[in-house]
Short mmCIF file of N, CA, C and O and ligand atoms in Angstrom, two decimals:
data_model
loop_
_atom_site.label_atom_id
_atom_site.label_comp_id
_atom_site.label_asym_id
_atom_site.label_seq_id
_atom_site.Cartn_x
_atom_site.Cartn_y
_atom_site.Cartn_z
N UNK K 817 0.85 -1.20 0.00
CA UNK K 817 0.00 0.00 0.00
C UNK K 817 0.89 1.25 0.00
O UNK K 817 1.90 1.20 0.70
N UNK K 818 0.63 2.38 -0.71
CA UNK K 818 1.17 3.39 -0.95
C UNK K 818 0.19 4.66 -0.06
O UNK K 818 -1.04 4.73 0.03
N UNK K 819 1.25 5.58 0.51
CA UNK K 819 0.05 6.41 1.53
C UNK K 819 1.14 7.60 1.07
O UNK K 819 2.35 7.50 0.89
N UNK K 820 0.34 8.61 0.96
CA UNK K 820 0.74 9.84 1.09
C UNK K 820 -0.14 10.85 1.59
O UNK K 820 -1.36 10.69 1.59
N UNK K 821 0.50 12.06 2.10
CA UNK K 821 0.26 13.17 3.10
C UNK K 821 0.44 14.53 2.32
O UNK K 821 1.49 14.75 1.72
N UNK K 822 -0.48 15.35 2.33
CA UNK K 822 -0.48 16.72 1.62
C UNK K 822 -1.08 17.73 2.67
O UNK K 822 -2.30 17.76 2.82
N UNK K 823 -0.33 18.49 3.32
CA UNK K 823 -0.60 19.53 4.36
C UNK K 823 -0.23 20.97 3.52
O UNK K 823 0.67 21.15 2.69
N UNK K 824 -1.14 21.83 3.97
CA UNK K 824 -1.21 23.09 3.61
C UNK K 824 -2.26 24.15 4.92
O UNK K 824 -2.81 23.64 5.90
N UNK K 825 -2.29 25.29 4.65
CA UNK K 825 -3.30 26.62 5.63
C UNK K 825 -3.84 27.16 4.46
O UNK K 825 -3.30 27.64 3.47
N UNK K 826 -4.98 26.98 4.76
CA UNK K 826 -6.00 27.93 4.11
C UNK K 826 -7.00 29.40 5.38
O UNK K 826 -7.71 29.37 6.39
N UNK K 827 -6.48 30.33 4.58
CA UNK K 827 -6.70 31.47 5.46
C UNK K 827 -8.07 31.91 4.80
O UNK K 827 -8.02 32.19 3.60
N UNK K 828 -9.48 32.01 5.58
CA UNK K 828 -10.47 32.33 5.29
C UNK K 828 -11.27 32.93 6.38
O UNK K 828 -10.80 33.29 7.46
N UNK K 829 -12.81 33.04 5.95
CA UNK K 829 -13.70 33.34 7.40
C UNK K 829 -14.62 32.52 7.34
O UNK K 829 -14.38 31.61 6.54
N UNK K 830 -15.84 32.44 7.98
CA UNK K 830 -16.46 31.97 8.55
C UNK K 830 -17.31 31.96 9.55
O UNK K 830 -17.04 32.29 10.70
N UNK K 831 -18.86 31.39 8.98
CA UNK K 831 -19.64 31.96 10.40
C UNK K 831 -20.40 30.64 10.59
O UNK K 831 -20.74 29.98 9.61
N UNK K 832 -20.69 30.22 11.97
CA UNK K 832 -21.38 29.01 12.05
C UNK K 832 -22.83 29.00 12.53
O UNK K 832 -23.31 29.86 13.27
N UNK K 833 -23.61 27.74 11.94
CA UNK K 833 -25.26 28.08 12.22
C UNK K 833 -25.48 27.24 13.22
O UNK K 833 -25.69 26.05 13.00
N UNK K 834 -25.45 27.77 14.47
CA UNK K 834 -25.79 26.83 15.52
C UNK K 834 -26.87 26.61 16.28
O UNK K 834 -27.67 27.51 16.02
N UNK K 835 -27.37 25.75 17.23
CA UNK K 835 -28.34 25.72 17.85
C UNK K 835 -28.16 26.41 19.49
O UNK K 835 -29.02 26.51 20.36
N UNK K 836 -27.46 26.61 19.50
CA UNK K 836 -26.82 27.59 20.57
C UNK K 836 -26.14 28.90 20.71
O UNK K 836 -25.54 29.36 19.74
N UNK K 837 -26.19 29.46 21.74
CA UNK K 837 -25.62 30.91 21.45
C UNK K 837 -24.08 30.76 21.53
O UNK K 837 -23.38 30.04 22.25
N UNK K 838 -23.76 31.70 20.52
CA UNK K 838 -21.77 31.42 20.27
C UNK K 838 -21.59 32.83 19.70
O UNK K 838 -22.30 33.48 18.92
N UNK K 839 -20.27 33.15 20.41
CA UNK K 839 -19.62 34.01 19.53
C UNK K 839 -19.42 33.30 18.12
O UNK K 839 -19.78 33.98 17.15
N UNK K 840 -19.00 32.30 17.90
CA UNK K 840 -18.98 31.86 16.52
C UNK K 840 -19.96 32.05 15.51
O UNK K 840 -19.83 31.42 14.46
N UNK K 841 -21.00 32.90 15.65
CA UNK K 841 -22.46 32.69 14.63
C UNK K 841 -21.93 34.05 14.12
O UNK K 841 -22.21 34.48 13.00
N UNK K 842 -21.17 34.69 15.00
CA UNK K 842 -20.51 35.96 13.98
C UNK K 842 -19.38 35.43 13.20
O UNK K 842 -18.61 34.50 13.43
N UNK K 843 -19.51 36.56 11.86
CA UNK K 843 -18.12 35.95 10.84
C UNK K 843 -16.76 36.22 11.40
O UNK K 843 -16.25 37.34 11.45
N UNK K 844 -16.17 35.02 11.86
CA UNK K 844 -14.54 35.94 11.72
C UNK K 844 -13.83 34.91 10.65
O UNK K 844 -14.28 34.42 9.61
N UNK K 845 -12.33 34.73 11.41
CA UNK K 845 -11.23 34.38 10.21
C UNK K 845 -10.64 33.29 11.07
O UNK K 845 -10.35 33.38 12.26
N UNK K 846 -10.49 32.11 10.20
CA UNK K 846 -8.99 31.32 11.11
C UNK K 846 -8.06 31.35 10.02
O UNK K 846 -8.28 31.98 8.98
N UNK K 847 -7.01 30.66 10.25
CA UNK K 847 -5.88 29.73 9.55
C UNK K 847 -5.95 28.45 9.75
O UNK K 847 -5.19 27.92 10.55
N UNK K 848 -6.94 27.69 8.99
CA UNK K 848 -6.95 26.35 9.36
C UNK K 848 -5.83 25.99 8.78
O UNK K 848 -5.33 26.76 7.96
N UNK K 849 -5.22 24.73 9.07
CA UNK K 849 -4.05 23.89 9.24
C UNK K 849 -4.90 22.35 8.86
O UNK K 849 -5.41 21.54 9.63
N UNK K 850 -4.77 22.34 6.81
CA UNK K 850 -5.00 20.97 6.80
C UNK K 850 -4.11 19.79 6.21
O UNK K 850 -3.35 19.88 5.25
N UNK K 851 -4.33 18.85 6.85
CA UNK K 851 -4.05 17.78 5.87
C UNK K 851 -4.79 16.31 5.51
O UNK K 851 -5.48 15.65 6.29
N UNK K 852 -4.57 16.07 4.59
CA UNK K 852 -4.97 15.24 3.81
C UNK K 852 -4.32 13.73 3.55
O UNK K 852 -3.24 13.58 2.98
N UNK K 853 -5.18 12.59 4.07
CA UNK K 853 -4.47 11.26 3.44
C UNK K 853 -4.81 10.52 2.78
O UNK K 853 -5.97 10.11 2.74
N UNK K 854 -3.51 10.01 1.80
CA UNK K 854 -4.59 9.65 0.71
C UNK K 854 -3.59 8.30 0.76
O UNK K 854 -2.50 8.18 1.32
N UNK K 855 -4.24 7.45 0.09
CA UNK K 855 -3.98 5.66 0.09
C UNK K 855 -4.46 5.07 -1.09
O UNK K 855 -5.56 5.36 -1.55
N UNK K 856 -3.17 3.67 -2.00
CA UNK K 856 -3.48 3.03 -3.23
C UNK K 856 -2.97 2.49 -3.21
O UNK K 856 -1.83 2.88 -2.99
N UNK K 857 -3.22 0.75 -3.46
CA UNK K 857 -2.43 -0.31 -3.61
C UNK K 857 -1.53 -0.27 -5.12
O UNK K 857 -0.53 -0.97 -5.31
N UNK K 858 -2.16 0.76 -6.19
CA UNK K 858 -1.44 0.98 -7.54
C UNK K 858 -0.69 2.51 -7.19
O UNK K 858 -0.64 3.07 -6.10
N UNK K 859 -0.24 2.89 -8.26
CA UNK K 859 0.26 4.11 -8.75
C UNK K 859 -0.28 4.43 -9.99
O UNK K 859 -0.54 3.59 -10.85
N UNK K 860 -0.45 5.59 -10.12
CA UNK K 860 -1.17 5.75 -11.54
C UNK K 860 -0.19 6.16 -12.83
O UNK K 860 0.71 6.86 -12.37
N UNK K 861 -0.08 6.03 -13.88
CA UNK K 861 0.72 6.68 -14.79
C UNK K 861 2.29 7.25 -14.60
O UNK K 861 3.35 6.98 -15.16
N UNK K 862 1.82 8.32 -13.35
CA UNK K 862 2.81 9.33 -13.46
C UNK K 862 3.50 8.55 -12.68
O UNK K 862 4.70 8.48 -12.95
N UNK K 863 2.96 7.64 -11.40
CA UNK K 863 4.35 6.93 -10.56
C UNK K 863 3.47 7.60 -9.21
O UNK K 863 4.04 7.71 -8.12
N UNK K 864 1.99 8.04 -9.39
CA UNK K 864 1.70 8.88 -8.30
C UNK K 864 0.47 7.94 -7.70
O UNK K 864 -0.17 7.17 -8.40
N UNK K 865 0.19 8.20 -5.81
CA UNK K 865 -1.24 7.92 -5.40
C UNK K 865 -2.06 8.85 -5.91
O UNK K 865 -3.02 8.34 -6.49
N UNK K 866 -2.05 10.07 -5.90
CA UNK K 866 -2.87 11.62 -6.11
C UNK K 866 -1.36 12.46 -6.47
O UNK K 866 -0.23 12.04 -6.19
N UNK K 867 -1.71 13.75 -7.18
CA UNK K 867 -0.85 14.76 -7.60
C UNK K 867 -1.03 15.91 -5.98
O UNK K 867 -2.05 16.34 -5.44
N UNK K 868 0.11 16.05 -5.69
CA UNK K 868 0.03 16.84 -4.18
C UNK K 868 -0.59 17.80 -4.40
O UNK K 868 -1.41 18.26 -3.61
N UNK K 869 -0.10 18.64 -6.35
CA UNK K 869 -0.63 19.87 -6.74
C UNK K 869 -2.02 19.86 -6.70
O UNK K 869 -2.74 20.76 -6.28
N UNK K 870 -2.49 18.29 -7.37
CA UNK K 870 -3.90 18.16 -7.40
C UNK K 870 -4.55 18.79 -6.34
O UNK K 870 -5.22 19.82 -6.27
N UNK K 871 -4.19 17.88 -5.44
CA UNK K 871 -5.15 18.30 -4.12
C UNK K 871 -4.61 19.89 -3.20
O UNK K 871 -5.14 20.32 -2.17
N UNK K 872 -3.97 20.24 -3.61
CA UNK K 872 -3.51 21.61 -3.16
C UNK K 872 -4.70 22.70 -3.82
O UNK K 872 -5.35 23.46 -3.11
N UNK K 873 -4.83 22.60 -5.36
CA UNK K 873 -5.75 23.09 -6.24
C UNK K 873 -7.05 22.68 -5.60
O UNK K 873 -7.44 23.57 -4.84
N UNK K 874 -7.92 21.57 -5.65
CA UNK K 874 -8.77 21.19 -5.48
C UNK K 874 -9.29 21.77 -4.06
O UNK K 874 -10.43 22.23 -4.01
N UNK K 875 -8.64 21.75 -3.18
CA UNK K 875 -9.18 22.34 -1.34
C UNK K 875 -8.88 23.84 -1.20
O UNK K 875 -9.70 24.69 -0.88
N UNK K 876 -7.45 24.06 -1.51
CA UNK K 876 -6.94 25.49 -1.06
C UNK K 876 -7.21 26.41 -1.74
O UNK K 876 -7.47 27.54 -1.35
N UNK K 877 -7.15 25.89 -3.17
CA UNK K 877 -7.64 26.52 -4.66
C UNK K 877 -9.14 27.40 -4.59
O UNK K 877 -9.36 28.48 -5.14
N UNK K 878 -10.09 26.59 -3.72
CA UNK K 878 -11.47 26.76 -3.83
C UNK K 878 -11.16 28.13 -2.30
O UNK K 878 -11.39 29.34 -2.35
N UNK K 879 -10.75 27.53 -1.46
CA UNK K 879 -11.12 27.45 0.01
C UNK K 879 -10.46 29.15 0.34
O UNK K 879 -11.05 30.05 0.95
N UNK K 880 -8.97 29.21 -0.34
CA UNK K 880 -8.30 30.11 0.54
C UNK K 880 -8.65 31.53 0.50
O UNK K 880 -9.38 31.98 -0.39
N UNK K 881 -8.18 32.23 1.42
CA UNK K 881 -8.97 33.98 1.25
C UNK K 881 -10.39 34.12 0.61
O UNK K 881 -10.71 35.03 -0.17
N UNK K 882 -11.26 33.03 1.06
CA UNK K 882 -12.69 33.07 0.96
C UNK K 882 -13.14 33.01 2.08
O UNK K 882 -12.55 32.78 3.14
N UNK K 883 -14.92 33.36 1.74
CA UNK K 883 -15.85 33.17 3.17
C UNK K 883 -16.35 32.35 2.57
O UNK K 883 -16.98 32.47 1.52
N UNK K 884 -16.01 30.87 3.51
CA UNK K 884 -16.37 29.58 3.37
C UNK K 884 -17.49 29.12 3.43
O UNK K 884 -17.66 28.09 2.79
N UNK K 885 -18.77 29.73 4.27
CA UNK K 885 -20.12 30.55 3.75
C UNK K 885 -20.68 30.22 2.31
O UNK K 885 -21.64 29.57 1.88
N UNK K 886 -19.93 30.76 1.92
CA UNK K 886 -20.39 31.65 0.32
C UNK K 886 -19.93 30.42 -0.51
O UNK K 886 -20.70 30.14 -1.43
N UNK K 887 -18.74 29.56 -0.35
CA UNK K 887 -18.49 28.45 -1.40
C UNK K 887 -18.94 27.38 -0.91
O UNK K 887 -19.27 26.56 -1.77
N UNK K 888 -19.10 26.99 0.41
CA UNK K 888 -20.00 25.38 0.59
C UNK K 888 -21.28 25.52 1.30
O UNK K 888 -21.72 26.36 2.08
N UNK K 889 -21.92 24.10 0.62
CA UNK K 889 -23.13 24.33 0.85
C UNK K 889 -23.72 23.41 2.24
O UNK K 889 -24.65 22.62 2.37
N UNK K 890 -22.74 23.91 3.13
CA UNK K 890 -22.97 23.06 4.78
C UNK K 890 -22.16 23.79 5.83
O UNK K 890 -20.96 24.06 5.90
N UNK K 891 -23.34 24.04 6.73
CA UNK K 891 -22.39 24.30 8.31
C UNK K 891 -20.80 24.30 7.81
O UNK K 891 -20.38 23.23 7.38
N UNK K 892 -19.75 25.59 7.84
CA UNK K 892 -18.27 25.04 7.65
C UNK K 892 -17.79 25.02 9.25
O UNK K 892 -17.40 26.05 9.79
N UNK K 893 -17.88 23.45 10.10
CA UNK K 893 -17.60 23.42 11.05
C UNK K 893 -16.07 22.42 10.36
O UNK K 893 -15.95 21.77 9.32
N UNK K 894 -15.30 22.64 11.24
CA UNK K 894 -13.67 21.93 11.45
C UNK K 894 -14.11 20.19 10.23
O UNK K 894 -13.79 19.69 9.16
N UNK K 895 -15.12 19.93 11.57
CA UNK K 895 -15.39 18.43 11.18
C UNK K 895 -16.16 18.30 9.93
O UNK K 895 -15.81 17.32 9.27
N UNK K 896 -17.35 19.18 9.31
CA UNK K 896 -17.90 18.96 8.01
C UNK K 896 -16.71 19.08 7.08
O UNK K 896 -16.49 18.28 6.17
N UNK K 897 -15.99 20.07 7.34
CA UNK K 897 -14.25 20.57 6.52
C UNK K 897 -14.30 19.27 5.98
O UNK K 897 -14.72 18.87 4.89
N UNK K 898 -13.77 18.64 6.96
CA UNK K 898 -12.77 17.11 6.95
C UNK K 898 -13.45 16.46 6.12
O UNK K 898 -12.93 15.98 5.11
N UNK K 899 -14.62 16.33 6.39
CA UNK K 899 -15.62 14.53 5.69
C UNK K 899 -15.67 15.16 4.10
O UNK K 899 -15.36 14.33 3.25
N UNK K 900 -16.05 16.67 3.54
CA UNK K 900 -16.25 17.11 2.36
C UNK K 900 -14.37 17.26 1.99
O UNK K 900 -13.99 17.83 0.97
N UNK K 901 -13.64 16.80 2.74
CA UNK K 901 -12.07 17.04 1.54
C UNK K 901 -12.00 15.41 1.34
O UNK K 901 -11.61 14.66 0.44
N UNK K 902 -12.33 15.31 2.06
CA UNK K 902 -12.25 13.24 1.95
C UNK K 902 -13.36 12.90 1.00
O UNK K 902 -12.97 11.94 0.34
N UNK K 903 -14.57 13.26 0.62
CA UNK K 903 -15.12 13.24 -0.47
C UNK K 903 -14.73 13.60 -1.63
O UNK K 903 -15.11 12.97 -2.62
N UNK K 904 -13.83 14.79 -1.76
CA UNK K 904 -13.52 15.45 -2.50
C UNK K 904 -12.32 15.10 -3.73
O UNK K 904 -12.11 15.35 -4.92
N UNK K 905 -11.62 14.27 -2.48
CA UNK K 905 -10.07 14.23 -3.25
C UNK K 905 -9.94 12.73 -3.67
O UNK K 905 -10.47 11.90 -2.94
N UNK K 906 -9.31 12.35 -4.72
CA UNK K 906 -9.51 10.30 -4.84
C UNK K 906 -8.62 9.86 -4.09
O UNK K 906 -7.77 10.59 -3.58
N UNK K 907 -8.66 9.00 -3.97
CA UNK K 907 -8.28 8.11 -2.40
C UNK K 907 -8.12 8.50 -1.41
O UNK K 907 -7.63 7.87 -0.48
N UNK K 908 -8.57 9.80 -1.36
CA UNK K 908 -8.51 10.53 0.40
C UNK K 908 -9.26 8.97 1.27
O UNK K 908 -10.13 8.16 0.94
N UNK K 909 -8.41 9.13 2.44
CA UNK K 909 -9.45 8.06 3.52
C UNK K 909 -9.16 8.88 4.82
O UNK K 909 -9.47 8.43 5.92
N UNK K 910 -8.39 10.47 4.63
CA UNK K 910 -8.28 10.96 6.21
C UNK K 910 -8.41 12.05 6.01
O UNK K 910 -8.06 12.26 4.85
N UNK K 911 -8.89 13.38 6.71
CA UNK K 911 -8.38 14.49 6.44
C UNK K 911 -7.86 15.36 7.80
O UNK K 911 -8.71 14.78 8.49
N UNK K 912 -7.65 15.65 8.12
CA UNK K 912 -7.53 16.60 9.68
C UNK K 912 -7.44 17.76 9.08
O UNK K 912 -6.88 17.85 7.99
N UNK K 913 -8.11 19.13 9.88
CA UNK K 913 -8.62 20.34 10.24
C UNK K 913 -8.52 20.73 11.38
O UNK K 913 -9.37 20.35 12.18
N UNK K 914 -7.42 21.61 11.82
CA UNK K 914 -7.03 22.56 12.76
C UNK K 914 -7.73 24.17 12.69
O UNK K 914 -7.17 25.16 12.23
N UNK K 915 -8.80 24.13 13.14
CA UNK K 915 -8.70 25.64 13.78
C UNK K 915 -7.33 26.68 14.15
O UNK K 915 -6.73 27.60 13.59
N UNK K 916 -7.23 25.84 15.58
CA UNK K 916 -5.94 26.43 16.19
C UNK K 916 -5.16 25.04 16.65
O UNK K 916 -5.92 24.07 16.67
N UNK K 917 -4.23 24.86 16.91
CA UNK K 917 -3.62 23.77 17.79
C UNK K 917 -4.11 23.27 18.44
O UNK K 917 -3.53 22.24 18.78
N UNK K 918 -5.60 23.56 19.18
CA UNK K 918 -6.14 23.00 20.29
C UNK K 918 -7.59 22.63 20.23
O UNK K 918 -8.37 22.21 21.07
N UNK K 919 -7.73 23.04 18.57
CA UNK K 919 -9.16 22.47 18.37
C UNK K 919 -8.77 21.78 16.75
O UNK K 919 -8.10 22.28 15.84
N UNK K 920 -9.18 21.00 16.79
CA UNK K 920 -8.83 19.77 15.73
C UNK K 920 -9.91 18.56 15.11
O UNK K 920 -10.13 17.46 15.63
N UNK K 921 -10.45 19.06 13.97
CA UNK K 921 -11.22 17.48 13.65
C UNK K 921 -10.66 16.52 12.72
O UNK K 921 -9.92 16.80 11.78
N UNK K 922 -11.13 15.17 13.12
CA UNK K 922 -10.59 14.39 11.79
C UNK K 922 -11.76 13.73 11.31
O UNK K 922 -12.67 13.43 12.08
N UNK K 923 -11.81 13.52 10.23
CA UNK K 923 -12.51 12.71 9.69
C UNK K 923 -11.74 11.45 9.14
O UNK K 923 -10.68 11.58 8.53
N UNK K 924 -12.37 10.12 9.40
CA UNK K 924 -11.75 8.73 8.56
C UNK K 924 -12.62 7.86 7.72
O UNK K 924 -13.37 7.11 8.36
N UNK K 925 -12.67 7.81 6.63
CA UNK K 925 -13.74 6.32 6.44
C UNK K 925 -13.47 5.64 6.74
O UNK K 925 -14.15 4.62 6.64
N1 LIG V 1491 -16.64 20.73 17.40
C1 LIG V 1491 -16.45 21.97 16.94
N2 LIG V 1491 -16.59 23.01 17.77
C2 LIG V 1491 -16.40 24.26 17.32
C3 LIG V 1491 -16.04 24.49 15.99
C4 LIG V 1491 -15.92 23.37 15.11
O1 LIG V 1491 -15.60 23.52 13.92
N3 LIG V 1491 -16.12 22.15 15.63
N4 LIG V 1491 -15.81 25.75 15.56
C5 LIG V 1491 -15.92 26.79 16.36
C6 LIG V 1491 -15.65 28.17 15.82
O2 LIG V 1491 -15.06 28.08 14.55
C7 LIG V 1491 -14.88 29.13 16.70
O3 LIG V 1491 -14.29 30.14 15.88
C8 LIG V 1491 -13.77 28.58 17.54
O4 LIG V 1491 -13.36 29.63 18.40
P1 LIG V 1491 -11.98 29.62 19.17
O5 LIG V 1491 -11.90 30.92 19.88
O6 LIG V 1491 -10.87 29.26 18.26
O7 LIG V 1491 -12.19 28.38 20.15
P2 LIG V 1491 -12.52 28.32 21.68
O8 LIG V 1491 -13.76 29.08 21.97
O9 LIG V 1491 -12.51 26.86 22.02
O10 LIG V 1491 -11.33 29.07 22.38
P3 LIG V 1491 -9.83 28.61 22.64
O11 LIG V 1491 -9.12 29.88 22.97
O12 LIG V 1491 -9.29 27.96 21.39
O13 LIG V 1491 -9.90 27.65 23.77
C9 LIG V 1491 -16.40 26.64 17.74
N5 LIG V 1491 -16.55 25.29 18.15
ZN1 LIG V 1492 -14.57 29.67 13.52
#
């Protein structure tokens, strides 16, 4: 099995729809801190699991210096992040999403 790892920050804002009262339902900004894992028993063509550029384009491409709001169509909580880049990317099976260092989701299939 072949596994590779593609980490990058996407700097955006964000406001969350909650069922509770939060400072978070106002827009601000993080630097999320993501990465991505991706897994294949082949290599494709190039000698690759996924193109790193690929998935750099595909998440950060869409994501960065946006209000994350405005481009997806779900709650952008840490953890929805995760499960929609693991949908997103081919053979993703992990993604992790940092807020800050101390708040962190992962998603796994
Ligand atoms: N489970 C989750 N909880 C929260 C999420 C989330 O994505 N998943 N997101 C937020 C907000 O984005 C909010 O901006 C986080 O605020 P922050 O000040 O970074 O976090 P804390 O209130 O925990 O403060 P610390 O200083 O980091 O302790 C909220 N919750
Ligand atoms: Zn937030």
């Amino acid at each position: 099995m072949y596994y590779i790892e593609k980490s990058f920050e996407i700097s955006a804002c964000h406001h969350l729809i909650l069922d509770h009262g939060s400072k978070c339902e106002n827009i601000h900004g993080h630097n999320w801190q993501v990465t991505v894992y991706c897994k294949s028993e082949e290599l494709d063509n190039n000698g690759m699991v996924v193109d790193f550029t690929l998935i750099k384009n595909k998440i950060h491409g869409r994501l960065d210096h946006q209000d994350l709001n405005q481009k997806l169509d779900f709650n952008p909580t840490a953890e929805n992040i995760a499960k929609w880049i693991v949908d997103e990317i081919p053979h993703c099976y992990k993604a992790r999403v940092a807020e800050t260092a101390s708040n962190v989701a992962i998603y796994e299939r």
